[in-house]
Short mmCIF file of C-alpha atoms in Angstrom, two decimals:
data_model
loop_
_atom_site.label_atom_id
_atom_site.label_comp_id
_atom_site.label_asym_id
_atom_site.label_seq_id
_atom_site.Cartn_x
_atom_site.Cartn_y
_atom_site.Cartn_z
CA MET A 643 20.75 -6.40 -30.32
CA ASP A 644 23.38 -8.11 -32.71
CA THR A 645 25.07 -11.45 -32.02
CA ALA A 646 28.24 -9.99 -30.56
CA THR A 647 26.26 -7.80 -28.18
CA GLN A 648 24.14 -10.77 -27.05
CA SER A 649 27.28 -12.80 -26.46
CA GLN A 650 28.71 -10.09 -24.33
CA ALA A 651 25.42 -9.63 -22.42
CA ALA A 652 25.45 -13.50 -21.70
CA ALA A 653 29.02 -13.39 -20.44
CA LEU A 654 28.16 -10.51 -18.21
CA HIS A 655 25.24 -12.18 -16.63
CA SER A 656 27.20 -15.48 -16.23
CA SER A 657 30.00 -13.60 -14.58
CA LEU A 658 27.74 -11.81 -12.24
CA ARG A 659 25.88 -14.85 -11.23
CA TYR A 660 29.15 -16.57 -10.12
CA LYS A 661 29.96 -13.50 -8.16
CA LEU A 662 26.57 -13.46 -6.50
CA ILE A 663 26.75 -17.18 -5.85
CA SER A 664 30.24 -16.83 -4.24
CA PHE A 665 28.71 -15.10 -1.15
CA LEU A 666 25.06 -16.00 -1.24
CA SER A 667 25.45 -19.69 -2.01
CA PRO A 668 23.88 -21.49 -5.00
CA GLU A 669 20.51 -22.18 -3.42
CA HIS A 670 19.91 -18.48 -2.97
CA VAL A 671 20.56 -17.53 -6.57
CA HIS A 672 18.51 -19.08 -9.25
CA ALA A 673 16.96 -18.60 -12.68
CA ALA A 674 13.62 -16.74 -12.69
CA SER A 675 10.57 -18.65 -13.53
CA ASP A 676 6.99 -17.48 -14.71
CA ALA A 677 6.01 -17.08 -11.16
CA ASP A 678 8.57 -14.31 -10.83
CA ILE A 679 7.06 -12.24 -13.78
CA VAL A 680 6.65 -8.46 -12.74
CA ALA A 681 3.80 -6.87 -14.51
CA GLY A 682 4.28 -8.90 -17.67
CA VAL A 683 8.18 -8.51 -17.66
CA LYS A 684 10.15 -11.71 -16.81
CA PRO A 685 13.38 -11.17 -14.89
CA LYS A 686 16.49 -13.38 -15.47
CA LEU A 687 17.60 -14.13 -11.93
CA VAL A 688 16.05 -14.19 -8.50
CA VAL A 689 18.47 -13.65 -5.53
CA VAL A 690 17.66 -14.15 -1.72
CA PRO A 691 20.12 -12.24 0.59
CA GLY A 692 20.32 -13.35 4.18
CA SER A 693 21.59 -10.17 5.76
CA GLU A 694 21.61 -6.42 5.22
CA SER A 695 25.27 -6.57 4.14
CA GLU A 696 24.44 -9.09 1.58
CA VAL A 697 21.87 -7.06 0.22
CA ALA A 698 24.03 -4.15 -0.05
CA GLU A 699 26.92 -5.98 -1.69
CA ALA A 700 24.74 -7.76 -4.15
CA LEU A 701 22.83 -4.56 -5.06
CA ARG A 702 26.44 -2.90 -5.75
CA LEU A 703 27.44 -5.82 -7.96
CA VAL A 704 24.39 -5.61 -10.07
CA SER A 705 24.40 -1.86 -10.24
CA ASP A 706 28.11 -1.94 -11.37
CA ALA A 707 27.10 -4.44 -14.02
CA GLY A 708 24.53 -2.13 -15.37
CA LEU A 709 21.54 -4.40 -14.61
CA THR A 710 18.23 -3.60 -12.92
CA VAL A 711 16.65 -4.76 -9.59
CA ILE A 712 13.15 -5.46 -8.67
CA PRO A 713 12.79 -5.51 -4.76
CA ARG A 714 10.14 -8.15 -3.64
CA GLY A 715 8.61 -8.97 -0.26
CA GLY A 716 5.51 -11.28 -0.14
CA GLY A 717 4.64 -10.17 -3.83
CA THR A 718 1.13 -9.16 -2.88
CA LYS A 719 1.50 -5.78 -4.59
CA ILE A 720 4.14 -6.68 -7.18
CA GLY A 721 1.70 -5.81 -10.03
CA TRP A 722 1.04 -2.18 -8.64
CA GLY A 723 2.55 0.71 -10.49
CA ASN A 724 3.62 0.75 -14.14
CA PRO A 725 5.33 -2.13 -15.86
CA PRO A 726 9.02 -1.80 -15.40
CA SER A 727 11.07 -0.48 -18.19
CA ARG A 728 13.59 -3.36 -17.36
CA ALA A 729 13.58 -6.13 -14.77
CA ASP A 730 16.80 -7.94 -14.76
CA ILE A 731 17.03 -9.39 -11.25
CA VAL A 732 14.53 -9.88 -8.31
CA PHE A 733 15.84 -9.22 -4.96
CA SER A 734 13.62 -11.24 -2.45
CA THR A 735 13.65 -10.16 1.26
CA ALA A 736 12.18 -13.64 2.40
CA ARG A 737 15.29 -14.24 4.67
CA LEU A 738 15.29 -10.76 6.32
CA ASN A 739 12.36 -11.86 8.44
CA GLU A 740 13.66 -11.50 11.99
CA ILE A 741 12.11 -9.27 14.74
CA THR A 742 15.40 -7.97 15.87
CA GLU A 743 14.20 -5.99 19.02
CA HIS A 744 10.88 -5.47 20.61
CA ALA A 745 11.37 -2.67 23.33
CA TRP A 746 7.85 -3.30 24.65
CA ALA A 747 8.35 -0.83 27.56
CA ASP A 748 9.15 1.88 25.06
CA LEU A 749 6.47 0.86 22.64
CA THR A 750 8.91 0.25 19.69
CA VAL A 751 9.93 -2.61 17.48
CA SER A 752 12.80 -3.23 15.08
CA VAL A 753 12.03 -5.68 12.32
CA GLY A 754 13.48 -6.98 9.20
CA ALA A 755 11.80 -6.00 5.82
CA GLY A 756 10.75 -9.52 4.98
CA CYS A 757 8.85 -10.20 8.03
CA THR A 758 5.02 -10.54 7.41
CA ILE A 759 2.58 -8.24 9.03
CA GLN A 760 0.70 -11.08 10.59
CA THR A 761 3.80 -12.66 12.17
CA LEU A 762 4.91 -9.23 13.54
CA GLN A 763 1.31 -8.59 15.01
CA ALA A 764 1.29 -12.08 16.56
CA THR A 765 4.58 -11.48 18.31
CA LEU A 766 3.68 -7.95 19.50
CA ALA A 767 0.24 -9.34 20.80
CA GLN A 768 2.18 -11.47 23.28
CA HIS A 769 2.87 -8.15 25.22
CA GLY A 770 -0.57 -6.68 24.53
CA GLN A 771 0.72 -4.50 21.77
CA ARG A 772 0.18 -3.95 18.05
CA LEU A 773 1.35 -2.01 15.03
CA ALA A 774 -1.77 0.05 14.40
CA LEU A 775 -1.95 -0.68 10.81
CA ASP A 776 -4.32 -2.69 8.58
CA PRO A 777 -2.70 -3.37 5.24
CA LEU A 778 -4.02 -5.80 2.51
CA TRP A 779 -3.26 -9.50 2.90
CA PRO A 780 -1.39 -9.33 6.13
CA ALA A 781 -0.47 -13.04 6.09
CA LYS A 782 1.68 -12.47 3.10
CA ALA A 783 2.37 -8.81 2.87
CA THR A 784 5.85 -7.90 4.35
CA VAL A 785 7.05 -4.99 6.31
CA GLY A 786 9.27 -3.72 3.39
CA GLY A 787 6.46 -4.14 0.74
CA VAL A 788 3.86 -2.24 2.96
CA LEU A 789 6.29 0.58 3.60
CA SER A 790 7.21 0.72 -0.15
CA THR A 791 3.70 0.97 -1.29
CA ASN A 792 2.47 2.88 1.59
CA ASP A 793 -0.40 0.57 2.19
CA SER A 794 -2.83 1.22 5.08
CA GLY A 795 -6.45 0.94 5.72
CA ALA A 796 -9.19 2.56 7.90
CA LEU A 797 -7.16 2.58 11.11
CA ARG A 798 -5.13 5.61 9.74
CA LEU A 799 -8.13 7.80 10.75
CA ARG A 800 -7.30 7.24 14.48
CA PHE A 801 -3.45 6.31 14.42
CA GLY A 802 -2.24 8.39 11.47
CA ALA A 803 -0.75 7.22 8.15
CA LEU A 804 2.18 4.73 7.88
CA ARG A 805 4.59 7.62 7.72
CA ASP A 806 3.35 8.58 11.32
CA LEU A 807 4.21 5.01 12.53
CA VAL A 808 7.61 4.37 11.08
CA ILE A 809 10.43 5.97 13.17
CA GLY A 810 13.45 4.47 11.76
CA ALA A 811 14.63 2.60 8.63
CA THR A 812 17.77 1.06 6.96
CA LEU A 813 18.00 1.21 3.16
CA ALA A 814 20.43 -0.51 0.78
CA LEU A 815 21.50 1.93 -1.92
CA PRO A 816 22.95 0.97 -5.41
CA ASP A 817 26.39 1.86 -4.48
CA GLY A 818 26.49 -0.65 -1.71
CA THR A 819 25.92 1.84 1.20
CA LEU A 820 23.65 0.87 4.07
CA ALA A 821 22.04 4.20 5.03
CA SER A 822 20.20 4.24 8.28
CA SER A 823 17.93 7.19 9.78
CA GLY A 824 15.70 7.46 12.71
CA GLY A 825 15.98 5.43 15.90
CA LYS A 826 14.48 3.47 18.58
CA VAL A 827 12.62 6.22 20.31
CA VAL A 828 9.44 7.96 19.22
CA LYS A 829 10.93 11.39 19.39
CA ASN A 830 13.94 11.42 17.12
CA VAL A 831 14.62 14.52 15.09
CA ALA A 832 18.37 13.99 14.17
CA GLY A 833 19.06 14.18 10.42
CA TYR A 834 16.96 13.89 7.37
CA ASP A 835 13.70 11.72 7.69
CA LEU A 836 14.72 8.94 5.49
CA PRO A 837 11.98 6.45 6.64
CA LYS A 838 9.25 8.89 5.55
CA LEU A 839 11.00 9.52 2.23
CA ALA A 840 11.25 5.65 1.53
CA THR A 841 7.66 5.17 2.55
CA GLY A 842 5.50 5.18 -0.61
CA ALA A 843 8.66 5.45 -2.90
CA PHE A 844 7.90 2.03 -4.51
CA GLY A 845 11.59 0.88 -3.86
CA THR A 846 12.89 3.33 -6.42
CA LEU A 847 15.23 5.09 -3.92
CA GLY A 848 16.63 2.17 -2.12
CA MET A 849 15.84 -1.37 -0.88
CA ILE A 850 14.30 -1.37 2.65
CA THR A 851 16.16 -3.92 4.74
CA ARG A 852 14.77 -3.02 8.29
CA ALA A 853 12.28 -0.65 9.90
CA VAL A 854 11.42 0.59 13.34
CA PHE A 855 7.92 1.37 14.34
CA ARG A 856 6.16 3.06 17.15
CA LEU A 857 3.49 0.78 18.70
CA HIS A 858 0.13 1.03 20.37
CA PRO A 859 -1.66 -1.05 23.01
CA LEU A 860 -4.16 -3.57 21.97
CA PRO A 861 -7.76 -2.51 22.58
CA ARG A 862 -9.52 -4.30 25.56
CA SER A 863 -12.73 -4.59 23.51
CA THR A 864 -14.07 -3.54 20.16
CA CYS A 865 -17.52 -2.92 18.48
CA SER A 866 -18.51 -2.18 15.01
CA PHE A 867 -21.70 -0.57 13.75
CA SER A 868 -23.37 -0.35 10.29
CA ILE A 869 -25.70 2.62 9.34
CA ARG A 870 -27.72 2.44 6.27
CA ALA A 871 -28.18 5.70 4.49
CA LYS A 872 -30.83 6.56 1.80
CA ALA A 873 -28.29 8.26 -0.47
CA ALA A 874 -24.78 9.46 -0.92
CA GLU A 875 -25.49 12.83 0.57
CA GLU A 876 -27.07 11.43 3.70
CA ALA A 877 -23.90 9.08 4.07
CA ARG A 878 -21.73 12.21 3.81
CA ARG A 879 -23.84 13.99 6.52
CA LEU A 880 -23.57 10.95 8.88
CA ILE A 881 -19.84 10.82 8.50
CA HIS A 882 -19.38 14.51 9.17
CA ALA A 883 -21.81 14.31 12.14
CA ILE A 884 -19.73 11.52 13.68
CA GLN A 885 -16.46 13.31 12.93
CA ASN A 886 -17.72 16.58 14.37
CA SER A 887 -18.96 14.87 17.53
CA LYS A 888 -17.25 13.87 20.78
CA LEU A 889 -17.26 10.22 19.77
CA ALA A 890 -13.90 8.41 20.13
CA HIS A 891 -14.15 6.36 17.09
CA THR A 892 -11.18 4.46 15.56
CA ALA A 893 -12.34 3.93 11.85
CA LEU A 894 -15.16 5.26 9.82
CA GLN A 895 -15.96 4.49 6.22
CA ALA A 896 -18.79 4.35 3.69
CA ARG A 897 -19.58 1.74 0.95
CA PHE A 898 -21.28 2.50 -2.30
CA GLU A 899 -22.46 -0.13 -4.95
CA ASN A 900 -24.74 -0.27 -8.04
CA ASP A 901 -28.48 0.03 -6.95
CA THR A 902 -27.66 -0.37 -3.32
CA ALA A 903 -28.10 2.04 -0.49
CA PRO A 904 -24.95 3.32 0.84
CA ILE A 905 -23.67 1.95 4.13
CA VAL A 906 -21.59 3.88 6.82
CA HIS A 907 -19.34 1.65 9.09
CA VAL A 908 -17.94 2.83 12.37
CA LEU A 909 -15.49 1.12 14.72
CA PHE A 910 -15.04 1.83 18.46
CA GLU A 911 -12.38 0.47 20.81
CA GLY A 912 -12.07 0.62 24.62
CA THR A 913 -13.63 -0.83 27.63
CA GLU A 914 -17.06 -2.44 27.80
CA ALA A 915 -18.45 0.58 29.77
CA GLY A 916 -16.87 2.90 27.28
CA LEU A 917 -18.31 1.21 24.27
CA SER A 918 -21.81 1.14 25.71
CA ALA A 919 -21.49 5.07 26.22
CA GLN A 920 -20.17 5.38 22.61
CA GLU A 921 -23.07 3.33 21.30
CA ALA A 922 -25.65 5.36 23.18
CA HIS A 923 -24.20 8.60 21.78
CA LEU A 924 -24.04 7.01 18.26
CA LYS A 925 -27.78 6.34 18.33
CA GLU A 926 -28.58 9.98 19.33
CA LEU A 927 -26.53 11.06 16.27
CA THR A 928 -28.06 8.86 13.81
CA GLU A 929 -31.72 9.31 14.98
CA THR A 930 -33.90 7.74 12.46
CA ALA A 931 -31.18 6.11 10.42
CA SER A 932 -31.01 2.25 10.48
CA LEU A 933 -28.22 1.42 12.95
CA THR A 934 -27.12 -2.33 13.59
CA VAL A 935 -24.35 -3.83 15.37
CA ALA A 936 -21.86 -5.33 12.58
CA SER A 937 -19.45 -8.15 12.27
CA PRO A 938 -15.70 -7.11 12.41
CA ASP A 939 -15.55 -8.59 8.93
CA ILE A 940 -16.83 -5.37 7.61
CA TRP A 941 -13.39 -4.04 7.91
CA ASN A 942 -12.32 -6.38 5.23
CA ALA A 943 -14.29 -4.51 2.65
CA ARG A 944 -11.22 -3.02 1.02
CA GLN A 945 -9.72 -6.47 0.60
CA ASP A 946 -12.97 -7.88 -0.78
CA LEU A 947 -12.69 -5.41 -3.62
CA TRP A 948 -9.95 -7.63 -4.86
CA SER A 949 -12.10 -10.68 -5.29
CA LEU A 950 -11.94 -10.55 -9.11
CA ALA A 951 -14.03 -13.29 -10.71
CA LYS A 952 -12.86 -11.96 -14.12
CA PRO A 953 -9.45 -10.12 -13.79
CA GLU A 954 -9.50 -9.60 -17.55
CA SER A 955 -12.49 -7.34 -17.29
CA ALA A 956 -11.97 -5.57 -13.94
CA ALA A 957 -10.00 -2.52 -12.62
CA VAL A 958 -9.12 -1.58 -9.11
CA ALA A 959 -8.05 2.00 -8.21
CA LYS A 960 -6.94 3.96 -5.09
CA ILE A 961 -8.62 7.37 -5.15
CA SER A 962 -8.12 10.54 -2.97
CA VAL A 963 -10.83 13.22 -2.63
CA LEU A 964 -11.82 15.98 -0.22
CA PRO A 965 -13.59 14.66 2.83
CA ALA A 966 -16.28 17.19 2.17
CA GLU A 967 -16.77 15.93 -1.42
CA ILE A 968 -17.38 12.23 -0.52
CA ASP A 969 -20.99 12.31 -1.60
CA LYS A 970 -20.09 14.14 -4.89
CA SER A 971 -17.28 11.72 -5.59
CA ALA A 972 -19.37 8.78 -5.00
CA THR A 973 -22.12 10.18 -7.32
CA ALA A 974 -19.45 10.85 -9.99
CA ILE A 975 -18.32 7.32 -9.85
CA ALA A 976 -21.90 5.97 -10.10
CA LYS A 977 -22.60 8.22 -13.03
CA SER A 978 -19.54 7.28 -14.94
CA ALA A 979 -20.22 3.59 -14.35
CA LYS A 980 -23.88 3.88 -15.58
CA VAL A 981 -22.80 5.82 -18.75
CA ARG A 982 -20.07 3.17 -19.58
CA GLN A 983 -22.28 0.18 -18.46
CA LEU A 984 -20.07 -0.88 -15.67
CA ARG A 985 -20.59 -2.45 -12.28
CA PHE A 986 -18.83 -0.65 -9.48
CA LYS A 987 -18.04 -0.91 -5.71
CA THR A 988 -16.52 2.01 -3.87
CA LEU A 989 -15.16 2.22 -0.34
CA LEU A 990 -14.51 5.82 0.98
CA GLN A 991 -12.92 6.41 4.24
CA ALA A 992 -13.55 9.58 6.29
CA THR A 993 -10.11 10.71 5.50
CA GLY A 994 -11.00 11.07 1.78
CA ILE A 995 -8.96 8.14 0.77
CA GLY A 996 -10.93 5.44 -1.09
CA PHE A 997 -10.88 2.29 -3.29
CA LEU A 998 -12.78 1.58 -6.31
CA LYS A 999 -13.53 -1.42 -8.35
CA LEU A 1000 -15.05 -1.28 -11.81
CA GLU A 1001 -16.06 -4.25 -13.95
CA GLY A 1002 -17.02 -4.51 -17.57
CA ASP A 1003 -15.77 -4.02 -21.04
CA PRO A 1004 -12.01 -3.16 -20.96
CA ALA A 1005 -12.45 -0.21 -23.21
CA ASN A 1006 -15.24 1.15 -21.30
CA LEU A 1007 -13.16 0.65 -18.05
CA ARG A 1008 -10.37 2.75 -19.53
CA PHE A 1009 -12.58 5.71 -20.60
CA SER A 1010 -14.26 5.70 -17.17
CA LEU A 1011 -10.95 5.77 -15.26
CA LEU A 1012 -9.64 8.57 -17.55
CA ASP A 1013 -12.88 10.50 -16.94
CA LEU A 1014 -12.86 10.05 -13.15
CA ARG A 1015 -9.16 10.86 -12.85
CA GLU A 1016 -9.62 14.23 -14.73
CA GLN A 1017 -12.49 14.99 -12.34
CA PHE A 1018 -10.71 14.14 -9.14
CA GLU A 1019 -7.33 15.85 -10.14
CA SER A 1020 -9.27 18.97 -11.01
CA ASN A 1021 -10.58 19.11 -7.42
CA ALA A 1022 -7.30 18.37 -5.48
CA GLY A 1023 -7.89 14.68 -5.68
CA SER A 1024 -6.16 11.65 -7.40
CA LEU A 1025 -6.74 8.25 -9.01
CA VAL A 1026 -4.02 5.57 -9.03
CA VAL A 1027 -4.83 2.46 -10.88
CA LEU A 1028 -3.58 -0.67 -8.90
CA HIS A 1029 -4.99 -3.40 -11.21
CA ARG A 1030 -6.08 -3.13 -14.91
CA PRO A 1031 -6.96 -5.87 -17.43
CA ALA A 1032 -3.99 -7.13 -19.43
CA GLY A 1033 -5.84 -6.45 -22.64
CA MET A 1034 -6.36 -2.67 -21.78
CA ALA A 1035 -4.66 -0.09 -23.96
CA PRO A 1036 -1.58 1.58 -22.45
CA PHE A 1037 -2.57 3.38 -19.36
CA ASP A 1038 -0.42 5.39 -16.87
CA ALA A 1039 -1.08 3.98 -13.35
CA TRP A 1040 -0.23 7.25 -11.54
CA GLY A 1041 -1.62 10.45 -13.28
CA SER A 1042 -0.29 13.80 -12.54
CA ALA A 1043 2.53 14.31 -10.17
CA GLY A 1044 2.01 18.05 -10.23
CA ASP A 1045 4.93 20.33 -9.73
CA ALA A 1046 6.61 17.90 -7.41
CA LEU A 1047 7.97 15.74 -10.29
CA PRO A 1048 11.22 17.63 -10.93
CA LEU A 1049 12.19 17.32 -7.11
CA MET A 1050 11.34 13.65 -7.13
CA LYS A 1051 13.53 13.08 -10.19
CA ALA A 1052 16.42 15.02 -8.50
CA ILE A 1053 16.16 12.81 -5.34
CA LYS A 1054 16.12 9.75 -7.52
CA LYS A 1055 19.17 10.78 -9.44
CA GLN A 1056 21.01 11.51 -6.23
CA LEU A 1057 20.30 8.18 -4.60
CA ASP A 1058 20.12 5.93 -7.59
CA PRO A 1059 21.91 7.72 -10.51
CA GLY A 1060 22.12 4.53 -12.64
CA ASN A 1061 18.49 3.86 -12.46
CA THR A 1062 19.01 0.49 -10.90
CA LEU A 1063 15.93 0.23 -8.64
CA ASN A 1064 12.40 -0.45 -10.20
CA PRO A 1065 12.97 1.65 -13.41
CA GLY A 1066 9.93 3.18 -14.96
CA ARG A 1067 7.42 1.94 -12.38
CA PHE A 1068 6.89 5.08 -10.38
CA VAL A 1069 5.28 8.41 -11.03
CA GLY A 1070 6.39 10.14 -14.24
CA GLY A 1071 8.42 7.03 -15.27
CA ILE A 1072 10.84 7.34 -12.39
#
């Protein structure tokens, strides 16, 4: 960029900043710091709108100026995806944190995108209800961030994926439009399903400002069990036996680790009498396997994978495999880790969704991830890298999008023609 061009760019940024300050106030528009770096790219400004209309107007001004926007909630997953091709301005949802309506009799809630999951759950619990979702880092993770990254845990086995729980959403689009879809009732089929489209889109289509969820009652009691298996194949058999039984389990997962016997975890919810009956039936199914009552902490296993003693020599990935292939997938991971001299921990849910941590030499990490991605994709699965060492050679986070990519690009072009939102971060460089 020559001197004249740099001067023009500086004047543009200065003019835009004054426009933003004019309706957001100076304390809500400030220069970015190192704490605001996004996947190695430092933005220029951070803005913190206080309403949906402010988000829309600020987004329009930034888009018209030809600059890019990185939406940010609690920042817990800001490093997921590919590094942005540009990161000019961070839009924080910190002030969009109100629970606007809890229709407890209808089991629905309307909540701002900046509200943390923990705050939302605490409010719902006052009426004996919950959002049946268990994302990572609920104390900091926000509604908008969880929706954008489609983050959910083991509870999806019983209550469905996040797309099954969200029934309405409002998005701010780069042209200044506030687009709302869905409603405050569970059965709403009017119009296109914008909430589901925005879920998992990594903020590339619009900036989520508000969401409406269907709710579920809090359980009266819960009980967790651990079953130690002799090998991956036995763990898979146990999972299938539980899945094919009449047990009313809420969550089911298996853990695999170097030189350690696999462990299957199962969660039950209900009344004390109901839990006793479930336990008796589970003992009949497991027969000679080692069955023990477990602490609820076992359901933090996915979050525990992120305890990275040496982030510079660790990788974390989300994987998807066929449920019938859980044992083969776990064995493939163990084999790849052994060949590349890596330590590994794998958590595979009964749905076939899993999480993997590899630790070791960055070059070997890369080879192992590439090898496993090829294996999983060849068998209708996937591998998405959520964390990789800064020193690792260039590595696409997403893998193949299959024949859906042209349609995805067409939708992106329609809703964000200027490529304003999170450019380059999503599948296929979207």
